[in-house]
PDB file of C-alpha atoms in Angstrom:
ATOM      1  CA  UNK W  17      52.988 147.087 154.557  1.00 82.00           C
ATOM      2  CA  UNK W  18      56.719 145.767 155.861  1.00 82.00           C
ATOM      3  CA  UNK W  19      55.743 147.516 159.025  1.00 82.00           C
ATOM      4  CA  UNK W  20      52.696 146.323 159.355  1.00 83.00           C
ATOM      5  CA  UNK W  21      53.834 142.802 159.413  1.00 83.00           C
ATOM      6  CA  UNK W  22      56.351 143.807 161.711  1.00 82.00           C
ATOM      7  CA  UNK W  23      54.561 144.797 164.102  1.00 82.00           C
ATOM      8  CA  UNK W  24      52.431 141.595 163.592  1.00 83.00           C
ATOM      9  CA  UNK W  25      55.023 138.916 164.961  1.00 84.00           C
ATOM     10  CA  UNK W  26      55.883 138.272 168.395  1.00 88.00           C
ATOM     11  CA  UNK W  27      58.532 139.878 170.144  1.00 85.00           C
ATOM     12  CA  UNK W  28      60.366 136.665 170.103  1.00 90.00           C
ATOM     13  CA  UNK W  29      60.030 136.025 166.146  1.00 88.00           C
ATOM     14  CA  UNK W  30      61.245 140.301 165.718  1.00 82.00           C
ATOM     15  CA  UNK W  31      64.063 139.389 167.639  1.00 89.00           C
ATOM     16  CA  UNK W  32      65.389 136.152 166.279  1.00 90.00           C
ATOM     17  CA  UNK W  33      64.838 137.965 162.760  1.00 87.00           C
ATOM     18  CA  UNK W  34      67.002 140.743 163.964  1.00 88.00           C
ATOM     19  CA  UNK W  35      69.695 138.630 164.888  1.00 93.00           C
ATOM     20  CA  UNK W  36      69.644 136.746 161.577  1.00 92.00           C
ATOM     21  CA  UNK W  37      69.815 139.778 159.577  1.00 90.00           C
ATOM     22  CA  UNK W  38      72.576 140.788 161.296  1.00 93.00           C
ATOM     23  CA  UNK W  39      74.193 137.525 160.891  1.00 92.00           C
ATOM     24  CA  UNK W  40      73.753 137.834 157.059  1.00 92.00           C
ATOM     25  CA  UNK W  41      74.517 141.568 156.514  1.00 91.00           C
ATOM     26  CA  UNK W  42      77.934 139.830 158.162  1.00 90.00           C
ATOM     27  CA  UNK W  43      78.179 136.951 156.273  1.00 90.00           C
ATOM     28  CA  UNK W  44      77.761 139.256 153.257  1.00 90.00           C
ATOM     29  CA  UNK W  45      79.965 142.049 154.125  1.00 88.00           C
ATOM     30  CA  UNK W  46      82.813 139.396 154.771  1.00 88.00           C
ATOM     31  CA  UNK W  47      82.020 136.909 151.632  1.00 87.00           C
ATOM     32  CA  UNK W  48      81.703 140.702 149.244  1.00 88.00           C
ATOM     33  CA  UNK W  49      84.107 142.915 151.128  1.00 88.00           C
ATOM     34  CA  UNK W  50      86.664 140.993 153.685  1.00 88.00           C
ATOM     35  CA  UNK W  51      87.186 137.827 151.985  1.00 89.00           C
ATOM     36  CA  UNK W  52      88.350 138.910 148.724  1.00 90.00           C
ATOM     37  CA  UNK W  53      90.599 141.961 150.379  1.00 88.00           C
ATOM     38  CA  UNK W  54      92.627 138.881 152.222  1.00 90.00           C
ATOM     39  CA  UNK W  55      92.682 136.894 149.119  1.00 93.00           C
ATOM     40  CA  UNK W  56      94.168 139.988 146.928  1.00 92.00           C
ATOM     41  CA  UNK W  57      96.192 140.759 149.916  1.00 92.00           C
ATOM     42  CA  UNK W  58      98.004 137.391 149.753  1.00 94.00           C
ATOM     43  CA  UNK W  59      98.105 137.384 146.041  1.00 95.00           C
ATOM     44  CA  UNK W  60     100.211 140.961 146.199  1.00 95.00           C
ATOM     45  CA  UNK W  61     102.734 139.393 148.787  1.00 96.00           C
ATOM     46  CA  UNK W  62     103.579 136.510 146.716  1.00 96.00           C
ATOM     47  CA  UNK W  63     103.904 138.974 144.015  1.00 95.00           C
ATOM     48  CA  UNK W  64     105.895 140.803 145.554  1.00 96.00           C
ATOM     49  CA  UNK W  65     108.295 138.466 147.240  1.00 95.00           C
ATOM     50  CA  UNK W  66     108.456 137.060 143.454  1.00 94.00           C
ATOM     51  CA  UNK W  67     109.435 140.364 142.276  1.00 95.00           C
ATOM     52  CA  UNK W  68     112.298 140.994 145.271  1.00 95.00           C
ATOM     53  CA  UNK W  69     114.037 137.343 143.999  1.00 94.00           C
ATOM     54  CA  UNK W  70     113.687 138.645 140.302  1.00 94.00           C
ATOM     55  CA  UNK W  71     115.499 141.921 141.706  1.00 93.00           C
ATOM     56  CA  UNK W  72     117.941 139.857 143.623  1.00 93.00           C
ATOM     57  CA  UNK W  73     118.579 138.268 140.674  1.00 92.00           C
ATOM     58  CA  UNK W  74     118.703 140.829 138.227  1.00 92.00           C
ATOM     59  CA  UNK W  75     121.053 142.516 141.103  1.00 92.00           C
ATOM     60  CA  UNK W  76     122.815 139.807 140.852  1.00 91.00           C
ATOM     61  CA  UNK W  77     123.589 139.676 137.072  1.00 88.00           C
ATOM     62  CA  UNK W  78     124.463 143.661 136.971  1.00 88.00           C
ATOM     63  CA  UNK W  79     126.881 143.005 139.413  1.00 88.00           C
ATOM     64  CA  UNK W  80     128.295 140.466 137.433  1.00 83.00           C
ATOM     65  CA  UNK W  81     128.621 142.209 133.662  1.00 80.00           C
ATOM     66  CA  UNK W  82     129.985 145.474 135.595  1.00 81.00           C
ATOM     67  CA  UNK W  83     133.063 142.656 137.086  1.00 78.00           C
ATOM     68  CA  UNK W  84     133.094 141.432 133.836  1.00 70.00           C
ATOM     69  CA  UNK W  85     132.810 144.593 131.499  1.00 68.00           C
ATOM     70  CA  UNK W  86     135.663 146.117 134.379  1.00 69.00           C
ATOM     71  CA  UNK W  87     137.848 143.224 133.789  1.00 62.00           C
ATOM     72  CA  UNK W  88     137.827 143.272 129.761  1.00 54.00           C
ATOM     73  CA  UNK W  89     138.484 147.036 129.849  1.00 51.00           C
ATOM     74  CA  UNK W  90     141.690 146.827 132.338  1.00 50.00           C
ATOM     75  CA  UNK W  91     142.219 144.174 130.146  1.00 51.00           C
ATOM     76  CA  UNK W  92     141.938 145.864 126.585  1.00 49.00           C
ATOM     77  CA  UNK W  93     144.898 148.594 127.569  1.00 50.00           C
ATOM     78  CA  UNK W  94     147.097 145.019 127.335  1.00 61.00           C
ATOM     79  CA  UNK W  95     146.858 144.865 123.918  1.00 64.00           C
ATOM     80  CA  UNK W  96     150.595 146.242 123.619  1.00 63.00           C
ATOM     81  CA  UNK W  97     149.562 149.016 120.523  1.00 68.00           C
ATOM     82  CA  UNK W  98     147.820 146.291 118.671  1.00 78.00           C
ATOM     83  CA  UNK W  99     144.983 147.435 116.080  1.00 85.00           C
ATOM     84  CA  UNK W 100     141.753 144.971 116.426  1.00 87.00           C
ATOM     85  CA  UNK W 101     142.502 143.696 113.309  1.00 88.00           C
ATOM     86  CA  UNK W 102     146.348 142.525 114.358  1.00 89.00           C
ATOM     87  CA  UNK W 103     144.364 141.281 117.405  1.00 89.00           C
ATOM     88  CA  UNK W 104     141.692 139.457 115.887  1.00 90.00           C
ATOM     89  CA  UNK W 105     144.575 137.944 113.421  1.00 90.00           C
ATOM     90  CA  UNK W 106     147.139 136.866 116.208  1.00 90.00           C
ATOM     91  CA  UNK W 107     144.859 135.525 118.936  1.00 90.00           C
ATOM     92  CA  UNK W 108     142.926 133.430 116.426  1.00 91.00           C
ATOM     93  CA  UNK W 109     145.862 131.703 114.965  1.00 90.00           C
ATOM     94  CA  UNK W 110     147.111 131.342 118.709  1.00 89.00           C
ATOM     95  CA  UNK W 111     144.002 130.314 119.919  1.00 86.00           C
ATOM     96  CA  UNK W 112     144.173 127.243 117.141  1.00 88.00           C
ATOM     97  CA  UNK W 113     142.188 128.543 114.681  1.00 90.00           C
ATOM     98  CA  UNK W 114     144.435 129.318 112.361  1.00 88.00           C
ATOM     99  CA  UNK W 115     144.414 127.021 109.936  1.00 91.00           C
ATOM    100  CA  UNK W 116     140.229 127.675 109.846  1.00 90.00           C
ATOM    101  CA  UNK W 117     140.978 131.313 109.523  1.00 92.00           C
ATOM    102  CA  UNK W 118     140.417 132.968 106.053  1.00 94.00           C
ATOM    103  CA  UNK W 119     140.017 136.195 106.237  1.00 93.00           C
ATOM    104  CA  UNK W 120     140.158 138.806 108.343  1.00 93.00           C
ATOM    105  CA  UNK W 121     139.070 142.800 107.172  1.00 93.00           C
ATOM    106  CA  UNK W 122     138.165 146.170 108.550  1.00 91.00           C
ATOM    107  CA  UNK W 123     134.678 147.268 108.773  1.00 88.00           C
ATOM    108  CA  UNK W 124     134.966 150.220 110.596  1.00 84.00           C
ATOM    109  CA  UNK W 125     137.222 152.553 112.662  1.00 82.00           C
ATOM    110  CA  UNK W 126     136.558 150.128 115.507  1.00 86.00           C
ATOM    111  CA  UNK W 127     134.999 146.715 113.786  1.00 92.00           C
ATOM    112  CA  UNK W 128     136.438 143.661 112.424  1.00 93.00           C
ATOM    113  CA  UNK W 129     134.878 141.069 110.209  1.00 95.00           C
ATOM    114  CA  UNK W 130     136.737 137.682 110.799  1.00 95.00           C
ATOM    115  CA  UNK W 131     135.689 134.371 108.253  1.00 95.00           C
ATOM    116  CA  UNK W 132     136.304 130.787 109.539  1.00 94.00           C
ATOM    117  CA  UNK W 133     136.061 127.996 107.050  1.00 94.00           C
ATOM    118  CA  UNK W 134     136.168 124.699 108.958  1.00 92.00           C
ATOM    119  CA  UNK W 135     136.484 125.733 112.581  1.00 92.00           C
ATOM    120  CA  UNK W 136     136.105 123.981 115.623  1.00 92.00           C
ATOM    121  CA  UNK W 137     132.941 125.406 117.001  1.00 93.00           C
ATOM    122  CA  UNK W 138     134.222 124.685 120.594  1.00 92.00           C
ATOM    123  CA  UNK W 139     137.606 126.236 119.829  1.00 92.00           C
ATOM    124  CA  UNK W 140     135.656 129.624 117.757  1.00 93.00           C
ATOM    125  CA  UNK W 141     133.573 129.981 121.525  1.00 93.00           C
ATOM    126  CA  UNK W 142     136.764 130.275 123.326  1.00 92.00           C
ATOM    127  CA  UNK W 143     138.587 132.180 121.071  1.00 92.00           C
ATOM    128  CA  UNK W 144     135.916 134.722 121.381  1.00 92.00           C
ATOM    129  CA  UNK W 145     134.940 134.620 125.243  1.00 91.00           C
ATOM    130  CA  UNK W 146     138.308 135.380 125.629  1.00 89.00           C
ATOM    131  CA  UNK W 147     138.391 138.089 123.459  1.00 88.00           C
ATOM    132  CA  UNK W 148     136.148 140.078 125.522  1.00 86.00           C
ATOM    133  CA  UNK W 149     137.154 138.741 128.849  1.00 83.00           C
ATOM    134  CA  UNK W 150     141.102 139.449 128.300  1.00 82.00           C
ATOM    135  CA  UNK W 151     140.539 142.548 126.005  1.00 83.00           C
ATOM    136  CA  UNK W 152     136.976 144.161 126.198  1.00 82.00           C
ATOM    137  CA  UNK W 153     136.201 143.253 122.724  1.00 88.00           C
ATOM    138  CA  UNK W 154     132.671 141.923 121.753  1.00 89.00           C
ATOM    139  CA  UNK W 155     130.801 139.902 119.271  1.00 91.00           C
ATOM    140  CA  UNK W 156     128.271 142.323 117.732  1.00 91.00           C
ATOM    141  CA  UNK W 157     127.492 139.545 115.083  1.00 93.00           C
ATOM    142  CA  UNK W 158     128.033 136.253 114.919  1.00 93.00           C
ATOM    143  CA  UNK W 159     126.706 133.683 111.791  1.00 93.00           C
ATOM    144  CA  UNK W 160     127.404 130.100 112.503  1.00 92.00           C
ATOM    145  CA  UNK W 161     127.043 127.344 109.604  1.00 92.00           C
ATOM    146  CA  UNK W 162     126.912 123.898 110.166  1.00 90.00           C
ATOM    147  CA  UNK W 163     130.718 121.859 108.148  1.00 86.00           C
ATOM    148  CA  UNK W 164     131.899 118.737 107.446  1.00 87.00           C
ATOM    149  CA  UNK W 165     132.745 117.331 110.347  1.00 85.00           C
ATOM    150  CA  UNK W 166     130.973 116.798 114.346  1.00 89.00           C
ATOM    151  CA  UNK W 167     131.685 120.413 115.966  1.00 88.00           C
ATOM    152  CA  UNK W 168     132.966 122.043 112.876  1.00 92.00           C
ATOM    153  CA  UNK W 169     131.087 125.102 111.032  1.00 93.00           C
ATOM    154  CA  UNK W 170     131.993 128.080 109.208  1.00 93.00           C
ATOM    155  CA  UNK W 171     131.629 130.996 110.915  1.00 94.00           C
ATOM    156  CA  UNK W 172     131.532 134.979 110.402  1.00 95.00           C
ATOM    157  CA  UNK W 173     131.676 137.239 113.495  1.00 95.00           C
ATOM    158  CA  UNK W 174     132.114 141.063 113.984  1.00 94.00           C
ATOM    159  CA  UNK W 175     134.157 142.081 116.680  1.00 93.00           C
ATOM    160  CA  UNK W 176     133.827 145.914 118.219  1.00 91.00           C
ATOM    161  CA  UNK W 177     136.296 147.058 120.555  1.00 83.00           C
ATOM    162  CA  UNK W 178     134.263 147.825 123.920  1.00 70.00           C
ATOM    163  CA  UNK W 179     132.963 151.762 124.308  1.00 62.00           C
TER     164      UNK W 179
END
């Protein structure tokens, strides 16, 4: 029946029917096929180039905590014999909080509990950044209550001597 009607039109029509078939097999293949391959293409390089500035970044930040985690280590053989407790004790009272300090107790072979009562929150931060930057010792846990007072809380951190 198709070929019938085919062979029914004019050479002209057959070829001008021909031509626009072709033109929308084309038109299809690149709207189905071509088109979207591009599109997913581009979305995959953006992706990726995201992903390379996360690395970069993340690169970035490793590089970083090793410096840092290198420095508090060279830094925790300066602690002249001191336990963590005498260490906690001394560099808290000479890091001006101790008149907030209230107690001060083992928890472990290498953990300290330290209690603040009416601390200077800004003075409690830098008392325990430089704990670990000066002597590799962290904050495992830290529980900060609002005091009396702008910038004062009570506070009750662990402190772990770095592996």
């Amino acid at each position: 029946m198709i070929g019938a009607w085919w062979n029914g039109l004019a050479a002209q029509e057959r070829r001008v029917l021909a031509i626009g078939g072709v033109v929308a097999a084309l038109l299809l293949g690149w709207a189905l096929l071509w088109h979207p391959l591009v599109q997913r293409r581009a979305e995959l390089e953006r992706e990726l180039e995201r992903q390379r500035e996360e690395l970069a970044f993340v690169r970035t930040g490793a590089a970083e905590i090793a410096r840092r985690h290198a420095t508090g280590v060279q830094a925790g053989g300066q602690r002249a014999g001191k336990s963590l407790l005498a260490l906690a004790d001394a560099t808290a009272r000479s890091g001006g909080l101790g008149d907030a300090l209230k107690r001060v107790e083992p928890a472990g072979a290498k953990t300290v509990k330290v209690a603040f009562e009416s601390a200077r929150f800004d003075a409690l931060a830098g008392w325990i950044e430089a704990l670990a930057r000066s002597y590799g010792v962290e904050a495992t846990e830290l529980s900060v209550d609002r005091a009396d007072g702008i910038g004062i809380v009570n506070a009750r951190v662990t402190l772990q001597d770095a592996p």
